[in-house]
PDB file of C-alpha atoms in Angstrom:
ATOM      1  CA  UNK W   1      78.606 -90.491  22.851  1.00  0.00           C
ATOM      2  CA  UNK W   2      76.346 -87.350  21.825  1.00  0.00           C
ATOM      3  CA  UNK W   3      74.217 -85.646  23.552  1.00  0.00           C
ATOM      4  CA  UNK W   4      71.040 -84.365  22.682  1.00  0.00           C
ATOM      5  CA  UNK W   5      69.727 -80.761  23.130  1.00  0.00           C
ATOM      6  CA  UNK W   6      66.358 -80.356  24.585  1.00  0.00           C
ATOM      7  CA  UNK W   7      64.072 -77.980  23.532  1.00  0.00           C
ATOM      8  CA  UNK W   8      62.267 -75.958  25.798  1.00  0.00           C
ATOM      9  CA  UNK W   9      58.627 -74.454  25.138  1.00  0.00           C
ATOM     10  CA  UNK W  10      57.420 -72.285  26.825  1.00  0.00           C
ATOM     11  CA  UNK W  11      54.329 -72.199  29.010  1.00  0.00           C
ATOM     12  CA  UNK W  12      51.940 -70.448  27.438  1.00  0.00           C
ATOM     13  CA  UNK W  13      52.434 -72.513  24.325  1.00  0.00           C
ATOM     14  CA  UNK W  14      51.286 -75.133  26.183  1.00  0.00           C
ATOM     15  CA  UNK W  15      48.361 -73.454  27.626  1.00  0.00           C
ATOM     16  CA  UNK W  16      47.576 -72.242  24.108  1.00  0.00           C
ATOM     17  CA  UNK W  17      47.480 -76.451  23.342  1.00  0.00           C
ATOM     18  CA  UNK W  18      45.245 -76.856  26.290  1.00  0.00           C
ATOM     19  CA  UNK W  19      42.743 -74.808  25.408  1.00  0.00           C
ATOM     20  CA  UNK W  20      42.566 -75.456  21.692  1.00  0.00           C
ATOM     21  CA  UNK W  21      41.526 -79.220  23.129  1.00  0.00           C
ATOM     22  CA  UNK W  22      38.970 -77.326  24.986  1.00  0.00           C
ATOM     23  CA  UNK W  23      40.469 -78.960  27.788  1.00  0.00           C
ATOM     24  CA  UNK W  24      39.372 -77.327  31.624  1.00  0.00           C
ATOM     25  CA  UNK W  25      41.217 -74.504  32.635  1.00  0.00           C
ATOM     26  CA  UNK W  26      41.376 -75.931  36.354  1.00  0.00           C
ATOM     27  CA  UNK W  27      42.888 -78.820  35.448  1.00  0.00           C
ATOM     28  CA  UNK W  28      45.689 -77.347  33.428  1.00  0.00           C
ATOM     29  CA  UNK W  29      46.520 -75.171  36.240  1.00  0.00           C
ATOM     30  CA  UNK W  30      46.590 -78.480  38.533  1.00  0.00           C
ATOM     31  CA  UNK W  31      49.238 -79.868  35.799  1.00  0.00           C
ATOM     32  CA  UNK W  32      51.529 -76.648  36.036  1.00  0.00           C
ATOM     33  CA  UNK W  33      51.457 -76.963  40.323  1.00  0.00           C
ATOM     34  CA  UNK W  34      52.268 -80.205  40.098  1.00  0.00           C
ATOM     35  CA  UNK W  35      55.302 -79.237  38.077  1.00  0.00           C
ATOM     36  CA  UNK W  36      57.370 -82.595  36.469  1.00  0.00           C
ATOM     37  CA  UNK W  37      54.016 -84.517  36.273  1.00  0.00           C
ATOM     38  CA  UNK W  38      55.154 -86.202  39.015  1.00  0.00           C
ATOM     39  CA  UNK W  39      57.990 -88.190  37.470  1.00  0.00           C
ATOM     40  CA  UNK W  40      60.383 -88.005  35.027  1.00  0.00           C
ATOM     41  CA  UNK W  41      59.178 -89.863  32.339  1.00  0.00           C
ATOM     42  CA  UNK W  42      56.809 -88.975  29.650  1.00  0.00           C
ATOM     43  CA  UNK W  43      54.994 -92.058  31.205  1.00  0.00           C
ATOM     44  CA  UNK W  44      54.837 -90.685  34.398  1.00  0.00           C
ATOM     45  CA  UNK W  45      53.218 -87.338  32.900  1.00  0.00           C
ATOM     46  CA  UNK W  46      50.229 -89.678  30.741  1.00  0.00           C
ATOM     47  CA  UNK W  47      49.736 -91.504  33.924  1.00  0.00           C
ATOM     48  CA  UNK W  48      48.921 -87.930  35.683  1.00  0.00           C
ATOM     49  CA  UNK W  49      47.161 -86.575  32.684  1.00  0.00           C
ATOM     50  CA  UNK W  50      45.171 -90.029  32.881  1.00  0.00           C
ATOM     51  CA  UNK W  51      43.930 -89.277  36.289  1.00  0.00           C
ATOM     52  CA  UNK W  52      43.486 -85.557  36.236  1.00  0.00           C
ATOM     53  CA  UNK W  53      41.316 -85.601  33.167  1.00  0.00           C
ATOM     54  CA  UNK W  54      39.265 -88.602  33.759  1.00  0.00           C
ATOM     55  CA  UNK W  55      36.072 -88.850  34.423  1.00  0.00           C
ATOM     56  CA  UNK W  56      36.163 -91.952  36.536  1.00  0.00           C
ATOM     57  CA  UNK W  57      35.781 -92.113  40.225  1.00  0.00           C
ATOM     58  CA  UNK W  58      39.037 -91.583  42.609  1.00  0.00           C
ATOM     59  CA  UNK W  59      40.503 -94.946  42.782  1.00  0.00           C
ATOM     60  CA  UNK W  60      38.943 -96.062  39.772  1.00  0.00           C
ATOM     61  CA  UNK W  61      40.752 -96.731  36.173  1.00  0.00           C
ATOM     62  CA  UNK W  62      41.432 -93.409  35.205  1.00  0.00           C
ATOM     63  CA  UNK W  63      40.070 -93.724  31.605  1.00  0.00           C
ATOM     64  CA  UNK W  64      40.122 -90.490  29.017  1.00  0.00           C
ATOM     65  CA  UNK W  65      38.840 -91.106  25.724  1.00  0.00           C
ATOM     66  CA  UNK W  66      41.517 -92.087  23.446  1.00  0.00           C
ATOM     67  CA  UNK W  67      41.588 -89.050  21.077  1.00  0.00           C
ATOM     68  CA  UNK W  68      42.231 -86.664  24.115  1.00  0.00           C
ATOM     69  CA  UNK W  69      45.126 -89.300  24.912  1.00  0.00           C
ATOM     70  CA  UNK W  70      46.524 -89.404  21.650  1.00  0.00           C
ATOM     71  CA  UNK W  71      46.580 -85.643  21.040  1.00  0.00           C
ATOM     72  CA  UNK W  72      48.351 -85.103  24.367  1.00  0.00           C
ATOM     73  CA  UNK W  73      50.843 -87.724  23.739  1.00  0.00           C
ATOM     74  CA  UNK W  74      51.788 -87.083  20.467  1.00  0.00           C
ATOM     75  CA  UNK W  75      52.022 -83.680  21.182  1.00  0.00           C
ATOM     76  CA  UNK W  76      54.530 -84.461  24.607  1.00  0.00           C
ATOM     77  CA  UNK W  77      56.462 -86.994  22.483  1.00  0.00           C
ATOM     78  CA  UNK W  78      57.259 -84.236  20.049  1.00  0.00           C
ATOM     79  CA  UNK W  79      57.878 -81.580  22.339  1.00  0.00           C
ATOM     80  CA  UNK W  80      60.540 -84.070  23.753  1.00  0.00           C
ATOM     81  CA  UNK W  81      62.372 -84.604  20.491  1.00  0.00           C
ATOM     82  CA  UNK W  82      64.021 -87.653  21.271  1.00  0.00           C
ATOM     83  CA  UNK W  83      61.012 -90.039  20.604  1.00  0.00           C
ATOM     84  CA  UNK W  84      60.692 -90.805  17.232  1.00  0.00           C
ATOM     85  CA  UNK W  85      57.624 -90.744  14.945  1.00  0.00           C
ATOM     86  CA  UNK W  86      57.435 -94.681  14.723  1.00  0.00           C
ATOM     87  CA  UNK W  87      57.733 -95.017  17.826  1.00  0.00           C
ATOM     88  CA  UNK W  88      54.193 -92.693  18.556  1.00  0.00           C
ATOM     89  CA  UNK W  89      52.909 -94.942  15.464  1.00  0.00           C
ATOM     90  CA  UNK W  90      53.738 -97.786  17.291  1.00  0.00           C
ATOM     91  CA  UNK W  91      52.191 -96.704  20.647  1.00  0.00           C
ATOM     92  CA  UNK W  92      48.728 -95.409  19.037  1.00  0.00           C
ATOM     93  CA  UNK W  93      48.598 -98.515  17.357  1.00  0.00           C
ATOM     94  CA  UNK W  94      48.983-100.818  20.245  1.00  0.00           C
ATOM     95  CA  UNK W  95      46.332 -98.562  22.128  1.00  0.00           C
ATOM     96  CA  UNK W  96      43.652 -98.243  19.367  1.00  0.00           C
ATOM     97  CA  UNK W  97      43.883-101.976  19.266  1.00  0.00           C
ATOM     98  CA  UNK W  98      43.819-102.668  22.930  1.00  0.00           C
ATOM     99  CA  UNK W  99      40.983 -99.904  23.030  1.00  0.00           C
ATOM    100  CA  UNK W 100      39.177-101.089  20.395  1.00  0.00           C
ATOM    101  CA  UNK W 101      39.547-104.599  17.803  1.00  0.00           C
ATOM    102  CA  UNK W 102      37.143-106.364  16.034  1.00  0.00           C
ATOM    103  CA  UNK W 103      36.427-108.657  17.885  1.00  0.00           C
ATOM    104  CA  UNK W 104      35.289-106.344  20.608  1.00  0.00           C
ATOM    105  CA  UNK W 105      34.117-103.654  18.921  1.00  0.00           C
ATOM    106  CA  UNK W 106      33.272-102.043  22.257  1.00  0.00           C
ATOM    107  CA  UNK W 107      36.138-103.271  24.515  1.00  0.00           C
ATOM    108  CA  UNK W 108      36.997-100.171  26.555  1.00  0.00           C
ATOM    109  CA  UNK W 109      34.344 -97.934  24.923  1.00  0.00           C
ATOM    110  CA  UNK W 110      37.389 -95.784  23.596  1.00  0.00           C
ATOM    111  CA  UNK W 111      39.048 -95.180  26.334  1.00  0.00           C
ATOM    112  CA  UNK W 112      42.509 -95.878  27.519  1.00  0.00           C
ATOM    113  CA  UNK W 113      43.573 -95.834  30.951  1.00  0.00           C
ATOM    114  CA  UNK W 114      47.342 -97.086  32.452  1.00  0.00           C
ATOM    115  CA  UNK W 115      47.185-100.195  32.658  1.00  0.00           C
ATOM    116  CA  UNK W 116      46.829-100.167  28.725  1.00  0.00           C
ATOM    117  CA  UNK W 117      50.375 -97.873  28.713  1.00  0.00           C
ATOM    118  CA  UNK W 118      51.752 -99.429  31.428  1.00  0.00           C
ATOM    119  CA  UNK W 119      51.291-103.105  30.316  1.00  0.00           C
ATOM    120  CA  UNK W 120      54.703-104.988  29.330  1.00  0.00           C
ATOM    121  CA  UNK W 121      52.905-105.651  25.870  1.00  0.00           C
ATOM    122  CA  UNK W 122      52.848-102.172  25.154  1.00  0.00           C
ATOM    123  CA  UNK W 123      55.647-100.485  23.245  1.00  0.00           C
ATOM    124  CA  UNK W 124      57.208 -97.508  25.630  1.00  0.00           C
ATOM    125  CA  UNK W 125      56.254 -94.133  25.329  1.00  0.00           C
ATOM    126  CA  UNK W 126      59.804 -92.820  25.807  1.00  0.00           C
ATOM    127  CA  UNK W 127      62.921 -93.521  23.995  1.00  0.00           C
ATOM    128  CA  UNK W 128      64.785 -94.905  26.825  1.00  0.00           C
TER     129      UNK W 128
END
């Protein structure tokens, strides 16, 4: 057995993120309050991000355009440093398929909501 050192960054490196992606202040500060995402999983945290940042009605799918989802994925799966670059691969494309194929050109407009990340189909977003 090993174990694995996590790396911690601070805050206001992720704030800097946030506001490169032009993303609303408010909403990052929500984030921070809410502290672990509320869970422990990388999944847990998209799932929160998901309904923060969408633009959908409370209770509905919590869609965010894939792009946004993708940039803040990628960019949690790295800080994490135990999920490995195939595995993101992997995960975008399952998503940009089940987003958008050819045969439905239009599917989900380009957006991806949980049930996309959560479905049993999908490869996991962490490495556990």
């Amino acid at each position: 057995m090993f174990l694995v050192q996590r790396k911690t960054v601070p805050l206001s490196l992720i704030e800097e993120k946030w506001v490169d992606l032009a993303l609303p202040k408010e909403q990052f500060d929500d984030l921070v309050r809410i502290g672990s995402f509320g869970g422990d999983t990388i999944t847990d945290a998209m799932k929160t991000v998901c309904e923060i940042l969408t633009a959908d009605p409370e209770g509905g799918p919590a869609r965010i355009p894939f792009p946004l989802f993708k940039d803040i994925y990628t960019y949690l799966a790295q800080i994490d440093g135990e999920i490995s670059q195939q595995q993101i691969n992997d995960v975008m494309q399952y998503l940009k398929y089940d987003v958008k194929n050819s045969f439905f050109p239009d599917k989900q407009d380009g957006y991806v909501q949980p049930r996309n990340f959560l479905s049993p189909e999908c490869p996991k977003l962490s490495a556990s």
